[in-house]
Short mmCIF file of C-alpha atoms and ligand atoms in Angstrom, two decimals:
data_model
loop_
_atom_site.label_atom_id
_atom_site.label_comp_id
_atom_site.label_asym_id
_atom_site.label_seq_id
_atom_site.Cartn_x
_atom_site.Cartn_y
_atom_site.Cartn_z
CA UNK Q 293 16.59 -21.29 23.50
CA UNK Q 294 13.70 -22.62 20.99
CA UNK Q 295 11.99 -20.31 19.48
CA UNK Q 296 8.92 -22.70 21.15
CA UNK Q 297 10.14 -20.30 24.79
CA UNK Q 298 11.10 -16.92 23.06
CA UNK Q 299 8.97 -14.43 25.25
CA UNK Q 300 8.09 -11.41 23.17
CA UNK Q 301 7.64 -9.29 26.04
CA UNK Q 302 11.06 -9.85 27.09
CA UNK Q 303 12.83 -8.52 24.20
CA UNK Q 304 14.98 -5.67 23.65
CA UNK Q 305 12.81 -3.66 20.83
CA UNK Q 306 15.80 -4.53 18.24
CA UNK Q 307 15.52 -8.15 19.50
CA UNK Q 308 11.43 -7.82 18.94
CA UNK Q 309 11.94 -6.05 15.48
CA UNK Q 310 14.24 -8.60 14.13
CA UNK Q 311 12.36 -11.38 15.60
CA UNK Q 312 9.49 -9.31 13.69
CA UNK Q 313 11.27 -9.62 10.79
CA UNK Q 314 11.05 -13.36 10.60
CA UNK Q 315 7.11 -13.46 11.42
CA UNK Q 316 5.86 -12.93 8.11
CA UNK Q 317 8.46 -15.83 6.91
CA UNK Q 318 6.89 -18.04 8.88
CA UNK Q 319 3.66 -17.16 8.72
CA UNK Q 320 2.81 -16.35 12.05
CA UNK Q 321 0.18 -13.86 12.49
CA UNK Q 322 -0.41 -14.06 16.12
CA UNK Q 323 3.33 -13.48 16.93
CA UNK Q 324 2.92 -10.09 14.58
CA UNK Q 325 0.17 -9.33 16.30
CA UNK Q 326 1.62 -9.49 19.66
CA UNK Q 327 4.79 -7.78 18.41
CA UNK Q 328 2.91 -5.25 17.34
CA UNK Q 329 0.97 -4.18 20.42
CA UNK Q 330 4.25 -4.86 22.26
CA UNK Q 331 5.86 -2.23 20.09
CA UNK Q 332 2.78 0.08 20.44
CA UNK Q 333 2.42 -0.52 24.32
CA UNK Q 334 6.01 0.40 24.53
CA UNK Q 335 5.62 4.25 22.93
CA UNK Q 336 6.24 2.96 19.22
CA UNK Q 337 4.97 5.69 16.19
CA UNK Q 338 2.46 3.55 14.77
CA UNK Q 339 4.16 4.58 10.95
CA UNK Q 340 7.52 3.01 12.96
CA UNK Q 341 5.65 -0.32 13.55
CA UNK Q 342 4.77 -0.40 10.30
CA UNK Q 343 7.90 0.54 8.45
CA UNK Q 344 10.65 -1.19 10.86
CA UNK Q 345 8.94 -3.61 11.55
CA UNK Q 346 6.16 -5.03 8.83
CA UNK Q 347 7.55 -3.61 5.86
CA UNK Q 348 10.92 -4.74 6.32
CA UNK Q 349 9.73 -8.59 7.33
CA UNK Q 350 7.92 -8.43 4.12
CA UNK Q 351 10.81 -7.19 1.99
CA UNK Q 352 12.66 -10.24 3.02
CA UNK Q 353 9.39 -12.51 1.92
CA UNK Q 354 9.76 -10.74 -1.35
CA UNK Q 355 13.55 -11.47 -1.91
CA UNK Q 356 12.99 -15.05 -1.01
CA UNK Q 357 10.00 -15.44 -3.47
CA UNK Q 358 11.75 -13.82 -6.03
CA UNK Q 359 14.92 -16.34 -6.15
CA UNK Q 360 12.60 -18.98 -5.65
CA UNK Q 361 12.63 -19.92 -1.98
CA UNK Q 362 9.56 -19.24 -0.80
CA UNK Q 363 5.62 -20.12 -3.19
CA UNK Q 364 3.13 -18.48 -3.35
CA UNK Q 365 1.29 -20.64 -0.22
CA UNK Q 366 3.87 -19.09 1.73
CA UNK Q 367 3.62 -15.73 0.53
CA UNK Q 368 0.01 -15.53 1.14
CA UNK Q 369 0.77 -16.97 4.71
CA UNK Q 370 3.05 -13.86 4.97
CA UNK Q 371 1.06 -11.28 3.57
CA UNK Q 372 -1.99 -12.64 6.09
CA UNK Q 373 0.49 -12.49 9.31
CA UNK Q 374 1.08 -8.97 7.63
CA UNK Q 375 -2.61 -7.84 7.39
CA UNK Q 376 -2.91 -9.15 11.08
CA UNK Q 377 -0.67 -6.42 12.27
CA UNK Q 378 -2.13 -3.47 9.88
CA UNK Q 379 -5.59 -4.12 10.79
CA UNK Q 380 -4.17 -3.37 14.77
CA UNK Q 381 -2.17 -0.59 13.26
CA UNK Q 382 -4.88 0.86 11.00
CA UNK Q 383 -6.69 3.05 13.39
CA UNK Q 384 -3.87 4.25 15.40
CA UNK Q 385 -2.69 5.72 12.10
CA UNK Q 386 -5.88 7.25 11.14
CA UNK Q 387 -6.07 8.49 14.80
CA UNK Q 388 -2.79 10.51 14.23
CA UNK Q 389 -4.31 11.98 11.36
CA UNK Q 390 -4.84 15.60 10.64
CA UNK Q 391 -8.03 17.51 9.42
CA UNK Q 392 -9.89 16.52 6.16
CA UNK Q 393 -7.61 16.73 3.00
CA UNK Q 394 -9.49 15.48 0.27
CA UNK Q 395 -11.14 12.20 -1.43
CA UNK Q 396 -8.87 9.74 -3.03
CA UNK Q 397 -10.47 6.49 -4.99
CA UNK Q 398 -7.84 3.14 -5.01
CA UNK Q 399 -7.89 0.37 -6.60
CA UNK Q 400 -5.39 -2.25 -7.64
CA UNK Q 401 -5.90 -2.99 -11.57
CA UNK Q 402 -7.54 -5.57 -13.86
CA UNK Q 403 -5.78 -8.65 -13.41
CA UNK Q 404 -3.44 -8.02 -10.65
CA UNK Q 405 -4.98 -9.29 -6.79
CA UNK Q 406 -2.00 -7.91 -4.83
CA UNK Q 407 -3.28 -5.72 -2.59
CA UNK Q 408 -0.98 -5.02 0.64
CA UNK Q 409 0.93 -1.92 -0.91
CA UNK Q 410 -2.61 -0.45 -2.22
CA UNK Q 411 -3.97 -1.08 1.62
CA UNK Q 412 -1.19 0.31 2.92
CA UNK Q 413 -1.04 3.68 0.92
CA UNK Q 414 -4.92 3.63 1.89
CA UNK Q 415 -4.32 3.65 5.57
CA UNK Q 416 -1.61 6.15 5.38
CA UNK Q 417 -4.30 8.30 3.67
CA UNK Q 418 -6.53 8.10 6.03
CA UNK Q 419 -4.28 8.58 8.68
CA UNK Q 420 -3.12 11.92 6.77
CA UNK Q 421 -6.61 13.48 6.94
CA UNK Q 422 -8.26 11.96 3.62
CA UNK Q 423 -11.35 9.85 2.94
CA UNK Q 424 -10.64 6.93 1.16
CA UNK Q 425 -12.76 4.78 -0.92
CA UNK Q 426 -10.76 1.26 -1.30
CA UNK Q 427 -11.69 -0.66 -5.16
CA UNK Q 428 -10.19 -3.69 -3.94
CA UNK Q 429 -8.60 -5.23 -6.05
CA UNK Q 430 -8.46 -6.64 -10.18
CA UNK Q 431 -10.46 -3.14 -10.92
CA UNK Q 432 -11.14 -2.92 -14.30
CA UNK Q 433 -11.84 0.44 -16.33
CA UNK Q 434 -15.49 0.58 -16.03
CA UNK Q 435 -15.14 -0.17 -11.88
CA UNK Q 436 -12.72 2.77 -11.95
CA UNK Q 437 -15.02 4.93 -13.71
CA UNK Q 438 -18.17 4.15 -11.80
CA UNK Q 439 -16.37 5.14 -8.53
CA UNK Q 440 -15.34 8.48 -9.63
CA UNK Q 441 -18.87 9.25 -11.17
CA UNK Q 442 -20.34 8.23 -7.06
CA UNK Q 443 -17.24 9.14 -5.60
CA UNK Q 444 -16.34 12.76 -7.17
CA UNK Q 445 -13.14 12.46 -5.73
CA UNK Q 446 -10.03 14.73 -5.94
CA UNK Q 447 -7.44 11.86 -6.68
CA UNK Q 448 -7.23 8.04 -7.74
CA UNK Q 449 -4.72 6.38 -7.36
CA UNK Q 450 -3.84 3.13 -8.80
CA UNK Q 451 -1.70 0.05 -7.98
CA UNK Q 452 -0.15 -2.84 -9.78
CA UNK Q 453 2.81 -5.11 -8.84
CA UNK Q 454 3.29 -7.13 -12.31
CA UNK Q 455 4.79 -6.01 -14.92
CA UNK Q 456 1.74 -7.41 -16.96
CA UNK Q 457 -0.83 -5.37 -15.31
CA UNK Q 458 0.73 -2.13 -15.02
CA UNK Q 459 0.04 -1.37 -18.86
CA UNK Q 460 -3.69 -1.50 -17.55
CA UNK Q 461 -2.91 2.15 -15.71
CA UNK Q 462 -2.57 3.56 -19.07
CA UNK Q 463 -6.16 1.81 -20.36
CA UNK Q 464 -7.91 3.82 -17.35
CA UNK Q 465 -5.94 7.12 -18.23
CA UNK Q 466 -6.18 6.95 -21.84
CA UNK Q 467 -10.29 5.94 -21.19
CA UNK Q 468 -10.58 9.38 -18.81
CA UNK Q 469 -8.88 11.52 -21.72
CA UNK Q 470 -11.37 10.34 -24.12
CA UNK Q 471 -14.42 10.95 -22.12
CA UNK Q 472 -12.83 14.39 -21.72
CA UNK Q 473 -12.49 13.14 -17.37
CA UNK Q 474 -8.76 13.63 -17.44
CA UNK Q 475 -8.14 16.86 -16.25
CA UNK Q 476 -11.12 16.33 -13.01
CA UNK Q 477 -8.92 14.14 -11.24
CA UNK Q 478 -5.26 13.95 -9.57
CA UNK Q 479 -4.13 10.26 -10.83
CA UNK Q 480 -1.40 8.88 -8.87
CA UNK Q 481 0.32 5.50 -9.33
CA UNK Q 482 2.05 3.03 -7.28
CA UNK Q 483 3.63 -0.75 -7.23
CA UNK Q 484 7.13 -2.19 -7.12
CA UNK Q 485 7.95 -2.50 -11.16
CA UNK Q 486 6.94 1.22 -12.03
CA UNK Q 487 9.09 3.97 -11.54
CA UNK Q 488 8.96 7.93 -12.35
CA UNK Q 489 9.66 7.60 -15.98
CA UNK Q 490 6.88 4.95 -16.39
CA UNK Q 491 4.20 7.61 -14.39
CA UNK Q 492 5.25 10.51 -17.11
CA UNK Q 493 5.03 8.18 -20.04
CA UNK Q 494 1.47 6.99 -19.13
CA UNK Q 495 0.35 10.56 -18.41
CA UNK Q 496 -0.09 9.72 -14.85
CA UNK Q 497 0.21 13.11 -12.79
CA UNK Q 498 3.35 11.34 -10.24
CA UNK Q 499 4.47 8.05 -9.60
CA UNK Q 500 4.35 7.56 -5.51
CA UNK Q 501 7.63 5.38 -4.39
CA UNK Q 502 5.99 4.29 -1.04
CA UNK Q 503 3.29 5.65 0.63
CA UNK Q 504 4.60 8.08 2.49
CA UNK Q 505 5.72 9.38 -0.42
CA UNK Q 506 1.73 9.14 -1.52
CA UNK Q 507 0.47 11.10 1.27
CA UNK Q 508 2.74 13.78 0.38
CA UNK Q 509 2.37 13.89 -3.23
CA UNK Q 510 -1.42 14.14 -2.42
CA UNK Q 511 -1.05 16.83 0.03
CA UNK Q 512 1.38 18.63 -2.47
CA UNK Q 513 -1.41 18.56 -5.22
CA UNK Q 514 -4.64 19.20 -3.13
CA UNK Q 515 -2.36 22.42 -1.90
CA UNK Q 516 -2.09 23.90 -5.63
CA UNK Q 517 -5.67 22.67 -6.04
CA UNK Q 518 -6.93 24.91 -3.28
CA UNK Q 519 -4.67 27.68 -4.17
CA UNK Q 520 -5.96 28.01 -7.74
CA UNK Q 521 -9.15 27.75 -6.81
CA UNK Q 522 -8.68 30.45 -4.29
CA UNK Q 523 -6.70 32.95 -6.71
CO1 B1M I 750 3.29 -11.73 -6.17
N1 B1M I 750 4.69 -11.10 -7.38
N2 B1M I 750 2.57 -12.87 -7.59
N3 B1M I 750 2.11 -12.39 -4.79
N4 B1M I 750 4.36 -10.82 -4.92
C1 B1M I 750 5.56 -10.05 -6.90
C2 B1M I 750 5.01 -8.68 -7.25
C3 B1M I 750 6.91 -10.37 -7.67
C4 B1M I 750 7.81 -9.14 -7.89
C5 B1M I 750 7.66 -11.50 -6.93
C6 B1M I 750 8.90 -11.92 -7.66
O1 B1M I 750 8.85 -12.77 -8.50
N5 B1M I 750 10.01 -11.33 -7.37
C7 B1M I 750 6.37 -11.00 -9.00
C8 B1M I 750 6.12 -10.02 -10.14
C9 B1M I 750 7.16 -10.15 -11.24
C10 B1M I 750 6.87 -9.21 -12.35
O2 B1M I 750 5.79 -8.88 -12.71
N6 B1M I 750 7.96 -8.77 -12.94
C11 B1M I 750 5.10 -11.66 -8.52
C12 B1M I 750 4.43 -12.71 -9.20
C13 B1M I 750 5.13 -13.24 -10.43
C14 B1M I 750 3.20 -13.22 -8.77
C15 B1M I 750 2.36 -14.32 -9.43
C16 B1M I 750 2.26 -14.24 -10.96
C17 B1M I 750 2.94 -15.66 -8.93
C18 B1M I 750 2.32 -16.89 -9.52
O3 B1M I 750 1.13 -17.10 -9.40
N7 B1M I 750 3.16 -17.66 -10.15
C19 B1M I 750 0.99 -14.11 -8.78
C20 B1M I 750 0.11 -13.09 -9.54
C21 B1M I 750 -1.29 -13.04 -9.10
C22 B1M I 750 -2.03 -11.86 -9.74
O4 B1M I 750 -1.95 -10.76 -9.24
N8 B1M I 750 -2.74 -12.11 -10.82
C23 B1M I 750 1.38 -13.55 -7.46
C24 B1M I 750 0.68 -13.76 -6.27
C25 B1M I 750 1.07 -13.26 -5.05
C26 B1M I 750 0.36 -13.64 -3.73
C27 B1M I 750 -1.15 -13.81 -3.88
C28 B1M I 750 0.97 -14.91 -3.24
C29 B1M I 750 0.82 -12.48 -2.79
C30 B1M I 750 -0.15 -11.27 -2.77
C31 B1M I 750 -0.97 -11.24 -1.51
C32 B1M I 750 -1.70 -9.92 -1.37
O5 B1M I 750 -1.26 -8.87 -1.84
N9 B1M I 750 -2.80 -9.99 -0.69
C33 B1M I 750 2.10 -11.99 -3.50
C34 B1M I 750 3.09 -11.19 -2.87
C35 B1M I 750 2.88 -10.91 -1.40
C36 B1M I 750 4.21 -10.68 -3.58
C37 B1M I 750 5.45 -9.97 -3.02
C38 B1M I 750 6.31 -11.04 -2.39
C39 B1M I 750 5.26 -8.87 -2.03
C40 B1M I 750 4.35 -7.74 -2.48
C41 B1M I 750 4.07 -6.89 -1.29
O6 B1M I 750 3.03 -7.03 -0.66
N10 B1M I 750 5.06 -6.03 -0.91
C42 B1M I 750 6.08 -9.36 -4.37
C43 B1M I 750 7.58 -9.22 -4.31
C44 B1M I 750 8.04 -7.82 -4.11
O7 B1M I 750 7.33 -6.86 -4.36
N11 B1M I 750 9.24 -7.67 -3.71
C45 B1M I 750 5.44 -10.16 -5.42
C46 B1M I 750 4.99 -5.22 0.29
C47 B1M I 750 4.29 -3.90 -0.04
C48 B1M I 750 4.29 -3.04 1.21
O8 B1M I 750 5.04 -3.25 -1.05
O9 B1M I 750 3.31 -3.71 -2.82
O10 B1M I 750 5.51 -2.62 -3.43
P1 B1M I 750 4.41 -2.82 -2.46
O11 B1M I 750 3.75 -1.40 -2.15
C49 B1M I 750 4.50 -0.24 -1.80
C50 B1M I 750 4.92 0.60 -3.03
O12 B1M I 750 5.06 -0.14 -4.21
C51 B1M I 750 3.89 1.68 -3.11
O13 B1M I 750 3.57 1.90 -1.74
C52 B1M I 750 3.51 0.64 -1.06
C53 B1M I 750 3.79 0.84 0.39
O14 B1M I 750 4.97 1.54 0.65
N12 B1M I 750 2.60 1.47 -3.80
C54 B1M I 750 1.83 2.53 -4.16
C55 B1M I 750 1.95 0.34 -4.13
N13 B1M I 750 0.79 0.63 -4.70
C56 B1M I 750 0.66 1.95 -4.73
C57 B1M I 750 -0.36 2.78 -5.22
C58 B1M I 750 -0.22 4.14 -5.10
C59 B1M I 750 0.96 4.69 -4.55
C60 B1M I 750 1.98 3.90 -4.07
O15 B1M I 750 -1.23 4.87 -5.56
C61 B1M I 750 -1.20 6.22 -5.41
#
């Protein structure tokens, strides 16, 4: 069979999902988009669509870019075939969600426009019961600090996916220690070249793997935050 006469609807869900996983490859946003309600109309977790199925096409995009397989005109094909089946996934997590948490501010920094890993932790936010105000992206110190002065929110978090931009994270932290802001806000960081040690040496409070691993670093802080100021 072509894959002109696969039927989506007649897959197994591990057919679907591996199917799935060649979507973003190829660019195609309305198959993702149909796999995706498939998934959904068949009792899916939302967070499962997204993680099985999304993620895990997009990992293999990454691979492929990285050893020089894939350019960046396909990437961006693949990240748009991505964003088609977040923006259906999107509500359904924030639907899930729980009772208000607390305000985080995002933004991906100066000089860095990827912005699929920042949306994501920003839905998975949301869907955990916390407003988010989304910077976009190629934020620069002075965007950051004029959303926190509207904002006044409990956390920002920052992305950044080269390993030229990341440096930037220390800019906005070493900016908020010198207008005495450091110690108002929970910064978290996130993006595929940082790890822990990077977070600590940049005075970051934690260094978020994945998102989930955002939404419970958040809730971990906001919990100590209401606890002191309950004590
Ligand atoms: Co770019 N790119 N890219 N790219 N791109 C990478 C990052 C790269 C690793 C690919 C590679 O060579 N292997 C490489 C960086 C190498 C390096 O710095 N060492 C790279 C490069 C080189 C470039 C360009 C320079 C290419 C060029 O022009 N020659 C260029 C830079 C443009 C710029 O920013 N100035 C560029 C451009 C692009 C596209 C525009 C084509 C596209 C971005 C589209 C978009 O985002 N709208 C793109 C993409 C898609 C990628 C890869 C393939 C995929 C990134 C992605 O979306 N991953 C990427 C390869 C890779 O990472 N393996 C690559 C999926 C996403 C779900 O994961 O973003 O890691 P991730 O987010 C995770 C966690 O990291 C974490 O949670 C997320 C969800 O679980 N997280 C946070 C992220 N942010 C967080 C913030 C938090 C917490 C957690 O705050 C609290």
């Amino acid at each position: 069979m072509s894959d002109d006469e696969i039927i989506l609807s007649e897959l197994s869900d591990d057919e679907l999902v591996l199917q799935m996983h060649d979507d973003p490859y190829d660019g195609l946003r309305e198959e993702i988009e149909e796999g995706v309600n498939i998934l959904i109309a068949r009792g899916w977790a939302p967070y499962d669509a997204l993680t099985k199925a999304l993620v895990a096409g997009m990992t293999i995009v990454g691979a492929d870019f990285r050893d020089g397989i894939l350019f960046v005109p396909e990437v961006l094909l693949a990240a748009n075939a991505m964003k088609g089946g977040m923006a259906i996934l999107k509500p359904l997590l924030i639907a899930t969600g729980a009772p208000r948490m607390g305000k985080m501010v995002i933004g991906t920094v100066k000089g860095d426009i990827h912005d699929i890993g920042k949306n994501l932790v920003g839905m998975m936010m949301e869907g955990a019961g916390f407003e988010v105000r989304d910077l976009g992206i190629n934020n620069s110190v002075e965007k950051y600090l004029e959303a926190l002065e509207a904002e006044q929110p409990d956390i920002l978090g920052m992305s950044a996916l080269l390993t030229t931009t990341m440096p930037y994270m220390k800019v906005v932290i070493d900016t908020l220690k010198e207008k005495g802001m450091r110690e108002d806000y929970i910064v978290l960081v996130g993006g595929a070249p940082l790890n822990e040690e990077f977070g600590k040496a940049i005075g970051a409070d934690a260094y978020c793997r994945d998102a989930a691993v955002a939404v419970e670093t958040a809730k971990g802080f906001m919990m100590r935050k209401h606890n002191r100021a309950s004590a």
